[in-house]
mmCIF file with all atom_site columns, C-alpha atoms and ligand atoms in Angstrom:
data_model
loop_
_atom_site.group_PDB
_atom_site.id
_atom_site.type_symbol
_atom_site.label_atom_id
_atom_site.label_alt_id
_atom_site.label_comp_id
_atom_site.label_asym_id
_atom_site.label_entity_id
_atom_site.label_seq_id
_atom_site.pdbx_PDB_ins_code
_atom_site.Cartn_x
_atom_site.Cartn_y
_atom_site.Cartn_z
_atom_site.occupancy
_atom_site.B_iso_or_equiv
_atom_site.pdbx_formal_charge
_atom_site.auth_seq_id
_atom_site.auth_comp_id
_atom_site.auth_asym_id
_atom_site.auth_atom_id
_atom_site.pdbx_PDB_model_num
ATOM   1   C  CA  . UNK Y 1 1   ? -183.799 -118.453 83.051 1.00 60.00 ? 4   UNK Y CA  1
ATOM   2   C  CA  . UNK Y 1 2   ? -185.758 -115.582 85.310 1.00 73.00 ? 5   UNK Y CA  1
ATOM   3   C  CA  . UNK Y 1 3   ? -189.510 -115.217 85.016 1.00 79.00 ? 6   UNK Y CA  1
ATOM   4   C  CA  . UNK Y 1 4   ? -188.987 -112.226 83.706 1.00 84.00 ? 7   UNK Y CA  1
ATOM   5   C  CA  . UNK Y 1 5   ? -187.724 -113.029 81.327 1.00 83.00 ? 8   UNK Y CA  1
ATOM   6   C  CA  . UNK Y 1 6   ? -189.364 -116.167 80.106 1.00 86.00 ? 9   UNK Y CA  1
ATOM   7   C  CA  . UNK Y 1 7   ? -192.361 -113.964 80.652 1.00 87.00 ? 10  UNK Y CA  1
ATOM   8   C  CA  . UNK Y 1 8   ? -191.253 -111.063 77.846 1.00 85.00 ? 11  UNK Y CA  1
ATOM   9   C  CA  . UNK Y 1 9   ? -190.009 -113.876 75.314 1.00 86.00 ? 12  UNK Y CA  1
ATOM   10  C  CA  . UNK Y 1 10  ? -193.426 -115.663 75.598 1.00 86.00 ? 13  UNK Y CA  1
ATOM   11  C  CA  . UNK Y 1 11  ? -195.283 -112.606 74.686 1.00 86.00 ? 14  UNK Y CA  1
ATOM   12  C  CA  . UNK Y 1 12  ? -192.419 -111.506 71.847 1.00 83.00 ? 15  UNK Y CA  1
ATOM   13  C  CA  . UNK Y 1 13  ? -193.301 -115.522 70.715 1.00 83.00 ? 16  UNK Y CA  1
ATOM   14  C  CA  . UNK Y 1 14  ? -197.466 -114.902 70.744 1.00 84.00 ? 17  UNK Y CA  1
ATOM   15  C  CA  . UNK Y 1 15  ? -196.903 -112.281 67.627 1.00 86.00 ? 18  UNK Y CA  1
ATOM   16  C  CA  . UNK Y 1 16  ? -193.523 -112.903 66.348 1.00 89.00 ? 19  UNK Y CA  1
ATOM   17  C  CA  . UNK Y 1 17  ? -193.022 -110.017 63.917 1.00 92.00 ? 20  UNK Y CA  1
ATOM   18  C  CA  . UNK Y 1 18  ? -191.429 -110.523 60.517 1.00 96.00 ? 21  UNK Y CA  1
ATOM   19  C  CA  . UNK Y 1 19  ? -191.148 -114.275 60.416 1.00 94.00 ? 22  UNK Y CA  1
ATOM   20  C  CA  . UNK Y 1 20  ? -190.700 -116.024 56.667 1.00 94.00 ? 23  UNK Y CA  1
ATOM   21  C  CA  . UNK Y 1 21  ? -188.629 -115.688 53.177 1.00 95.00 ? 24  UNK Y CA  1
ATOM   22  C  CA  . UNK Y 1 22  ? -188.447 -112.454 52.052 1.00 96.00 ? 25  UNK Y CA  1
ATOM   23  C  CA  . UNK Y 1 23  ? -189.420 -111.913 48.452 1.00 94.00 ? 26  UNK Y CA  1
ATOM   24  C  CA  . UNK Y 1 24  ? -186.979 -109.286 46.323 1.00 94.00 ? 27  UNK Y CA  1
ATOM   25  C  CA  . UNK Y 1 25  ? -184.899 -109.256 49.314 1.00 96.00 ? 28  UNK Y CA  1
ATOM   26  C  CA  . UNK Y 1 26  ? -181.331 -107.580 48.340 1.00 96.00 ? 29  UNK Y CA  1
ATOM   27  C  CA  . UNK Y 1 27  ? -179.335 -110.311 50.415 1.00 94.00 ? 30  UNK Y CA  1
ATOM   28  C  CA  . UNK Y 1 28  ? -179.901 -113.177 52.709 1.00 95.00 ? 31  UNK Y CA  1
ATOM   29  C  CA  . UNK Y 1 29  ? -177.584 -114.293 55.549 1.00 94.00 ? 32  UNK Y CA  1
ATOM   30  C  CA  . UNK Y 1 30  ? -177.127 -117.631 57.122 1.00 92.00 ? 33  UNK Y CA  1
ATOM   31  C  CA  . UNK Y 1 31  ? -175.306 -118.784 60.247 1.00 93.00 ? 34  UNK Y CA  1
ATOM   32  C  CA  . UNK Y 1 32  ? -175.734 -121.897 62.629 1.00 92.00 ? 35  UNK Y CA  1
ATOM   33  C  CA  . UNK Y 1 33  ? -173.882 -122.581 65.760 1.00 89.00 ? 36  UNK Y CA  1
ATOM   34  C  CA  . UNK Y 1 34  ? -172.713 -125.229 65.826 1.00 85.00 ? 37  UNK Y CA  1
ATOM   35  C  CA  . UNK Y 1 35  ? -173.428 -126.114 69.421 1.00 87.00 ? 38  UNK Y CA  1
ATOM   36  C  CA  . UNK Y 1 36  ? -177.249 -125.791 69.882 1.00 90.00 ? 39  UNK Y CA  1
ATOM   37  C  CA  . UNK Y 1 37  ? -177.791 -126.788 66.225 1.00 90.00 ? 40  UNK Y CA  1
ATOM   38  C  CA  . UNK Y 1 38  ? -180.005 -123.645 66.037 1.00 93.00 ? 41  UNK Y CA  1
ATOM   39  C  CA  . UNK Y 1 39  ? -179.806 -121.891 62.642 1.00 94.00 ? 42  UNK Y CA  1
ATOM   40  C  CA  . UNK Y 1 40  ? -181.195 -118.947 61.688 1.00 95.00 ? 43  UNK Y CA  1
ATOM   41  C  CA  . UNK Y 1 41  ? -181.538 -116.990 58.083 1.00 95.00 ? 44  UNK Y CA  1
ATOM   42  C  CA  . UNK Y 1 42  ? -182.195 -113.159 57.724 1.00 96.00 ? 45  UNK Y CA  1
ATOM   43  C  CA  . UNK Y 1 43  ? -183.482 -111.260 54.447 1.00 97.00 ? 46  UNK Y CA  1
ATOM   44  C  CA  . UNK Y 1 44  ? -182.872 -107.778 54.255 1.00 97.00 ? 47  UNK Y CA  1
ATOM   45  C  CA  . UNK Y 1 45  ? -184.087 -105.470 51.419 1.00 97.00 ? 48  UNK Y CA  1
ATOM   46  C  CA  . UNK Y 1 46  ? -183.425 -101.866 51.110 1.00 97.00 ? 49  UNK Y CA  1
ATOM   47  C  CA  . UNK Y 1 47  ? -185.338 -98.786  49.654 1.00 97.00 ? 50  UNK Y CA  1
ATOM   48  C  CA  . UNK Y 1 48  ? -184.062 -95.109  49.086 1.00 97.00 ? 51  UNK Y CA  1
ATOM   49  C  CA  . UNK Y 1 49  ? -185.449 -92.700  51.403 1.00 95.00 ? 52  UNK Y CA  1
ATOM   50  C  CA  . UNK Y 1 50  ? -184.055 -89.175  51.333 1.00 92.00 ? 53  UNK Y CA  1
ATOM   51  C  CA  . UNK Y 1 51  ? -181.022 -90.097  49.332 1.00 94.00 ? 54  UNK Y CA  1
ATOM   52  C  CA  . UNK Y 1 52  ? -180.218 -92.319  51.641 1.00 95.00 ? 55  UNK Y CA  1
ATOM   53  C  CA  . UNK Y 1 53  ? -180.548 -96.743  50.975 1.00 96.00 ? 56  UNK Y CA  1
ATOM   54  C  CA  . UNK Y 1 54  ? -182.104 -97.534  54.507 1.00 97.00 ? 57  UNK Y CA  1
ATOM   55  C  CA  . UNK Y 1 55  ? -183.432 -101.158 55.378 1.00 97.00 ? 58  UNK Y CA  1
ATOM   56  C  CA  . UNK Y 1 56  ? -186.668 -101.433 54.610 1.00 97.00 ? 59  UNK Y CA  1
ATOM   57  C  CA  . UNK Y 1 57  ? -187.469 -104.350 55.971 1.00 97.00 ? 60  UNK Y CA  1
ATOM   58  C  CA  . UNK Y 1 58  ? -185.728 -107.943 57.245 1.00 97.00 ? 61  UNK Y CA  1
ATOM   59  C  CA  . UNK Y 1 59  ? -187.586 -111.295 57.917 1.00 97.00 ? 62  UNK Y CA  1
ATOM   60  C  CA  . UNK Y 1 60  ? -186.021 -114.492 59.456 1.00 96.00 ? 63  UNK Y CA  1
ATOM   61  C  CA  . UNK Y 1 61  ? -186.739 -118.024 59.742 1.00 95.00 ? 64  UNK Y CA  1
ATOM   62  C  CA  . UNK Y 1 62  ? -185.986 -119.867 62.298 1.00 92.00 ? 65  UNK Y CA  1
ATOM   63  C  CA  . UNK Y 1 63  ? -185.440 -123.549 63.177 1.00 83.00 ? 66  UNK Y CA  1
ATOM   64  C  CA  . UNK Y 1 64  ? -187.085 -123.027 66.981 1.00 73.00 ? 67  UNK Y CA  1
ATOM   65  C  CA  . UNK Y 1 65  ? -185.113 -121.627 69.777 1.00 90.00 ? 68  UNK Y CA  1
ATOM   66  C  CA  . UNK Y 1 66  ? -187.634 -119.194 71.586 1.00 92.00 ? 69  UNK Y CA  1
ATOM   67  C  CA  . UNK Y 1 67  ? -185.101 -117.033 72.742 1.00 93.00 ? 70  UNK Y CA  1
ATOM   68  C  CA  . UNK Y 1 68  ? -183.283 -116.528 69.224 1.00 94.00 ? 71  UNK Y CA  1
ATOM   69  C  CA  . UNK Y 1 69  ? -186.524 -115.667 67.567 1.00 94.00 ? 72  UNK Y CA  1
ATOM   70  C  CA  . UNK Y 1 70  ? -187.918 -113.249 70.136 1.00 94.00 ? 73  UNK Y CA  1
ATOM   71  C  CA  . UNK Y 1 71  ? -184.615 -111.680 69.452 1.00 95.00 ? 74  UNK Y CA  1
ATOM   72  C  CA  . UNK Y 1 72  ? -184.903 -111.312 65.555 1.00 95.00 ? 75  UNK Y CA  1
ATOM   73  C  CA  . UNK Y 1 73  ? -188.086 -110.453 65.842 1.00 94.00 ? 76  UNK Y CA  1
ATOM   74  C  CA  . UNK Y 1 74  ? -187.708 -106.875 67.347 1.00 93.00 ? 77  UNK Y CA  1
ATOM   75  C  CA  . UNK Y 1 75  ? -184.467 -106.696 66.199 1.00 95.00 ? 78  UNK Y CA  1
ATOM   76  C  CA  . UNK Y 1 76  ? -186.253 -106.706 62.866 1.00 96.00 ? 79  UNK Y CA  1
ATOM   77  C  CA  . UNK Y 1 77  ? -188.210 -104.163 63.357 1.00 95.00 ? 80  UNK Y CA  1
ATOM   78  C  CA  . UNK Y 1 78  ? -185.333 -102.559 65.808 1.00 95.00 ? 81  UNK Y CA  1
ATOM   79  C  CA  . UNK Y 1 79  ? -182.996 -102.117 61.760 1.00 96.00 ? 82  UNK Y CA  1
ATOM   80  C  CA  . UNK Y 1 80  ? -185.957 -100.888 59.934 1.00 96.00 ? 83  UNK Y CA  1
ATOM   81  C  CA  . UNK Y 1 81  ? -185.381 -96.949  58.572 1.00 97.00 ? 84  UNK Y CA  1
ATOM   82  C  CA  . UNK Y 1 82  ? -181.391 -97.616  59.142 1.00 97.00 ? 85  UNK Y CA  1
ATOM   83  C  CA  . UNK Y 1 83  ? -179.014 -97.847  57.050 1.00 96.00 ? 86  UNK Y CA  1
ATOM   84  C  CA  . UNK Y 1 84  ? -176.629 -101.345 56.565 1.00 96.00 ? 87  UNK Y CA  1
ATOM   85  C  CA  . UNK Y 1 85  ? -173.823 -99.367  58.596 1.00 95.00 ? 88  UNK Y CA  1
ATOM   86  C  CA  . UNK Y 1 86  ? -176.604 -97.848  61.251 1.00 96.00 ? 89  UNK Y CA  1
ATOM   87  C  CA  . UNK Y 1 87  ? -177.432 -101.724 61.846 1.00 96.00 ? 90  UNK Y CA  1
ATOM   88  C  CA  . UNK Y 1 88  ? -174.114 -103.222 61.361 1.00 95.00 ? 91  UNK Y CA  1
ATOM   89  C  CA  . UNK Y 1 89  ? -173.323 -100.864 64.638 1.00 95.00 ? 92  UNK Y CA  1
ATOM   90  C  CA  . UNK Y 1 90  ? -176.163 -101.900 66.581 1.00 95.00 ? 93  UNK Y CA  1
ATOM   91  C  CA  . UNK Y 1 91  ? -174.728 -104.404 69.619 1.00 93.00 ? 94  UNK Y CA  1
ATOM   92  C  CA  . UNK Y 1 92  ? -176.482 -107.821 70.162 1.00 91.00 ? 95  UNK Y CA  1
ATOM   93  C  CA  . UNK Y 1 93  ? -178.005 -106.572 73.485 1.00 90.00 ? 96  UNK Y CA  1
ATOM   94  C  CA  . UNK Y 1 94  ? -179.153 -103.552 71.380 1.00 93.00 ? 97  UNK Y CA  1
ATOM   95  C  CA  . UNK Y 1 95  ? -181.015 -106.046 69.313 1.00 92.00 ? 98  UNK Y CA  1
ATOM   96  C  CA  . UNK Y 1 96  ? -182.802 -107.855 72.026 1.00 88.00 ? 99  UNK Y CA  1
ATOM   97  C  CA  . UNK Y 1 97  ? -183.884 -104.546 73.072 1.00 83.00 ? 100 UNK Y CA  1
ATOM   98  C  CA  . UNK Y 1 98  ? -186.939 -105.178 75.166 1.00 82.00 ? 101 UNK Y CA  1
ATOM   99  C  CA  . UNK Y 1 99  ? -186.051 -108.543 76.619 1.00 87.00 ? 102 UNK Y CA  1
ATOM   100 C  CA  . UNK Y 1 100 ? -182.854 -106.969 78.725 1.00 84.00 ? 103 UNK Y CA  1
ATOM   101 C  CA  . UNK Y 1 101 ? -179.970 -108.742 80.080 1.00 87.00 ? 104 UNK Y CA  1
ATOM   102 C  CA  . UNK Y 1 102 ? -180.298 -112.184 79.023 1.00 90.00 ? 105 UNK Y CA  1
ATOM   103 C  CA  . UNK Y 1 103 ? -178.522 -114.760 80.937 1.00 90.00 ? 106 UNK Y CA  1
ATOM   104 C  CA  . UNK Y 1 104 ? -175.251 -116.351 79.675 1.00 90.00 ? 107 UNK Y CA  1
ATOM   105 C  CA  . UNK Y 1 105 ? -176.534 -119.310 78.076 1.00 90.00 ? 108 UNK Y CA  1
ATOM   106 C  CA  . UNK Y 1 106 ? -178.979 -117.238 75.993 1.00 91.00 ? 109 UNK Y CA  1
ATOM   107 C  CA  . UNK Y 1 107 ? -176.177 -114.445 74.893 1.00 91.00 ? 110 UNK Y CA  1
ATOM   108 C  CA  . UNK Y 1 108 ? -175.298 -116.641 71.739 1.00 93.00 ? 111 UNK Y CA  1
ATOM   109 C  CA  . UNK Y 1 109 ? -179.268 -116.915 70.950 1.00 93.00 ? 112 UNK Y CA  1
ATOM   110 C  CA  . UNK Y 1 110 ? -178.600 -113.063 70.397 1.00 93.00 ? 113 UNK Y CA  1
ATOM   111 C  CA  . UNK Y 1 111 ? -175.582 -113.724 69.234 1.00 93.00 ? 114 UNK Y CA  1
ATOM   112 C  CA  . UNK Y 1 112 ? -176.689 -116.039 66.276 1.00 94.00 ? 115 UNK Y CA  1
ATOM   113 C  CA  . UNK Y 1 113 ? -179.227 -113.262 65.391 1.00 95.00 ? 116 UNK Y CA  1
ATOM   114 C  CA  . UNK Y 1 114 ? -176.691 -110.932 64.911 1.00 94.00 ? 117 UNK Y CA  1
ATOM   115 C  CA  . UNK Y 1 115 ? -174.901 -112.832 62.531 1.00 94.00 ? 118 UNK Y CA  1
ATOM   116 C  CA  . UNK Y 1 116 ? -177.404 -113.238 60.355 1.00 95.00 ? 119 UNK Y CA  1
ATOM   117 C  CA  . UNK Y 1 117 ? -177.752 -109.411 60.324 1.00 95.00 ? 120 UNK Y CA  1
ATOM   118 C  CA  . UNK Y 1 118 ? -174.227 -109.151 59.798 1.00 94.00 ? 121 UNK Y CA  1
ATOM   119 C  CA  . UNK Y 1 119 ? -174.296 -112.278 57.166 1.00 94.00 ? 122 UNK Y CA  1
ATOM   120 C  CA  . UNK Y 1 120 ? -177.010 -110.105 54.872 1.00 95.00 ? 123 UNK Y CA  1
ATOM   121 C  CA  . UNK Y 1 121 ? -175.796 -107.248 55.668 1.00 93.00 ? 124 UNK Y CA  1
ATOM   122 C  CA  . UNK Y 1 122 ? -171.919 -106.589 55.295 1.00 86.00 ? 125 UNK Y CA  1
ATOM   123 C  CA  . UNK Y 1 123 ? -170.739 -107.855 52.077 1.00 65.00 ? 126 UNK Y CA  1
ATOM   124 C  CA  . UNK Y 1 124 ? -167.692 -108.910 53.332 1.00 71.00 ? 127 UNK Y CA  1
ATOM   125 C  CA  . UNK Y 1 125 ? -168.833 -111.009 55.481 1.00 66.00 ? 128 UNK Y CA  1
ATOM   126 C  CA  . UNK Y 1 126 ? -168.216 -114.638 54.196 1.00 58.00 ? 129 UNK Y CA  1
ATOM   127 C  CA  . UNK Y 1 127 ? -171.287 -116.182 54.740 1.00 50.00 ? 130 UNK Y CA  1
ATOM   128 C  CA  . UNK Y 1 128 ? -172.698 -113.304 52.710 1.00 44.00 ? 131 UNK Y CA  1
ATOM   129 C  CA  . UNK Y 1 129 ? -175.287 -114.536 49.877 1.00 46.00 ? 132 UNK Y CA  1
ATOM   130 C  CA  . UNK Y 1 130 ? -176.894 -112.529 47.210 1.00 45.00 ? 133 UNK Y CA  1
ATOM   131 C  CA  . UNK Y 1 131 ? -181.116 -113.046 47.037 1.00 48.00 ? 134 UNK Y CA  1
ATOM   132 C  CA  . UNK Y 1 132 ? -182.735 -114.948 44.628 1.00 46.00 ? 135 UNK Y CA  1
ATOM   133 C  CA  . UNK Y 1 133 ? -183.523 -112.950 41.439 1.00 40.00 ? 136 UNK Y CA  1
ATOM   134 C  CA  . UNK Y 1 134 ? -187.065 -112.181 42.503 1.00 40.00 ? 137 UNK Y CA  1
ATOM   135 C  CA  . UNK Y 1 135 ? -188.086 -113.881 38.814 1.00 40.00 ? 138 UNK Y CA  1
ATOM   136 C  CA  . UNK Y 1 136 ? -186.973 -117.133 39.999 1.00 40.00 ? 139 UNK Y CA  1
ATOM   137 C  CA  . UNK Y 1 137 ? -189.518 -120.276 40.690 1.00 42.00 ? 140 UNK Y CA  1
ATOM   138 C  CA  . UNK Y 1 138 ? -190.799 -119.788 44.202 1.00 44.00 ? 141 UNK Y CA  1
ATOM   139 C  CA  . UNK Y 1 139 ? -188.570 -122.633 44.728 1.00 49.00 ? 142 UNK Y CA  1
ATOM   140 C  CA  . UNK Y 1 140 ? -186.243 -120.724 46.982 1.00 53.00 ? 143 UNK Y CA  1
ATOM   141 C  CA  . UNK Y 1 141 ? -184.287 -122.911 49.686 1.00 56.00 ? 144 UNK Y CA  1
ATOM   142 C  CA  . UNK Y 1 142 ? -185.806 -121.991 52.937 1.00 58.00 ? 145 UNK Y CA  1
ATOM   143 C  CA  . UNK Y 1 143 ? -183.919 -123.237 56.390 1.00 60.00 ? 146 UNK Y CA  1
ATOM   144 C  CA  . UNK Y 1 144 ? -185.091 -126.997 56.565 1.00 57.00 ? 147 UNK Y CA  1
ATOM   145 C  CA  . UNK Y 1 145 ? -184.164 -127.457 52.649 1.00 59.00 ? 148 UNK Y CA  1
ATOM   146 C  CA  . UNK Y 1 146 ? -181.036 -126.335 53.174 1.00 57.00 ? 149 UNK Y CA  1
ATOM   147 C  CA  . UNK Y 1 147 ? -180.503 -129.616 55.320 1.00 51.00 ? 150 UNK Y CA  1
ATOM   148 C  CA  . UNK Y 1 148 ? -182.650 -132.140 54.011 1.00 51.00 ? 151 UNK Y CA  1
ATOM   149 C  CA  . UNK Y 1 149 ? -182.541 -131.546 50.098 1.00 52.00 ? 152 UNK Y CA  1
ATOM   150 C  CA  . UNK Y 1 150 ? -178.783 -131.764 47.898 1.00 49.00 ? 153 UNK Y CA  1
ATOM   151 C  CA  . UNK Y 1 151 ? -176.635 -128.900 47.929 1.00 49.00 ? 154 UNK Y CA  1
ATOM   152 C  CA  . UNK Y 1 152 ? -176.857 -127.510 44.405 1.00 52.00 ? 155 UNK Y CA  1
ATOM   153 C  CA  . UNK Y 1 153 ? -174.746 -124.650 45.645 1.00 52.00 ? 156 UNK Y CA  1
ATOM   154 C  CA  . UNK Y 1 154 ? -175.677 -121.333 46.620 1.00 57.00 ? 157 UNK Y CA  1
ATOM   155 C  CA  . UNK Y 1 155 ? -175.862 -121.218 49.944 1.00 60.00 ? 158 UNK Y CA  1
ATOM   156 C  CA  . UNK Y 1 156 ? -173.363 -121.916 52.968 1.00 62.00 ? 159 UNK Y CA  1
ATOM   157 C  CA  . UNK Y 1 157 ? -173.604 -121.599 56.171 1.00 67.00 ? 160 UNK Y CA  1
ATOM   158 C  CA  . UNK Y 1 158 ? -170.995 -120.411 58.326 1.00 70.00 ? 161 UNK Y CA  1
ATOM   159 C  CA  . UNK Y 1 159 ? -170.823 -121.693 62.103 1.00 74.00 ? 162 UNK Y CA  1
ATOM   160 C  CA  . UNK Y 1 160 ? -170.341 -118.830 64.493 1.00 76.00 ? 163 UNK Y CA  1
ATOM   161 C  CA  . UNK Y 1 161 ? -167.129 -118.800 66.601 1.00 73.00 ? 164 UNK Y CA  1
ATOM   162 C  CA  . UNK Y 1 162 ? -167.718 -119.226 70.145 1.00 68.00 ? 165 UNK Y CA  1
ATOM   163 C  CA  . UNK Y 1 163 ? -167.377 -116.109 72.273 1.00 63.00 ? 166 UNK Y CA  1
ATOM   164 C  CA  . UNK Y 1 164 ? -165.861 -115.781 75.728 1.00 61.00 ? 167 UNK Y CA  1
ATOM   165 C  CA  . UNK Y 1 165 ? -169.837 -114.993 77.055 1.00 59.00 ? 168 UNK Y CA  1
ATOM   166 C  CA  . UNK Y 1 166 ? -170.930 -118.150 75.739 1.00 56.00 ? 169 UNK Y CA  1
ATOM   167 C  CA  . UNK Y 1 167 ? -168.293 -119.906 77.651 1.00 52.00 ? 170 UNK Y CA  1
ATOM   168 C  CA  . UNK Y 1 168 ? -169.270 -121.306 81.675 1.00 52.00 ? 171 UNK Y CA  1
HETATM 169 FE FE1 . FES L 2 .   ? -178.259 -122.187 71.202 1.00 57.71 ? 7   FES L FE1 1
HETATM 170 FE FE2 . FES L 2 .   ? -180.711 -120.097 71.588 1.00 57.71 ? 7   FES L FE2 1
HETATM 171 S  S1  . FES L 2 .   ? -180.214 -122.197 71.853 1.00 57.71 ? 7   FES L S1  1
HETATM 172 S  S2  . FES L 2 .   ? -179.592 -120.444 69.344 1.00 57.71 ? 7   FES L S2  1
#
């Protein structure tokens, strides 16, 4: 990874935006990468604006890949105010925004963010799950719970297909 990119990722990591669970989210998407073990969950909440249903806020949780966190931080800011269709039309490199072009070994980190976004926004995406109703106790499972607690149903992680750009 070149030093410029490392610096931009470090800067994004110093003040990550939209980190954590989003109470009252309308949709949640969770994806994982079986190669590196990283997982990312994204929450999305909509609002009505000028007769359109647009993204009011999106938040995320991640296990710790710095590139994925940096991209998710930028992407959750980028999609604010967009319709689901507009957000879904964004390409992987657009989600990575000001990080600029990612090296081949880091492209899958941005694809993980894209996958979680698709999972949350596309009702036909197989990983999409409805958000827990806000009236439920605050025991909404977090990412770590997905691994450490016995499954009670409701959360399913879909591992993304390896795309050609990931191959060495
Ligand atoms: Fe796999 Fe970043 S190293 S998501």
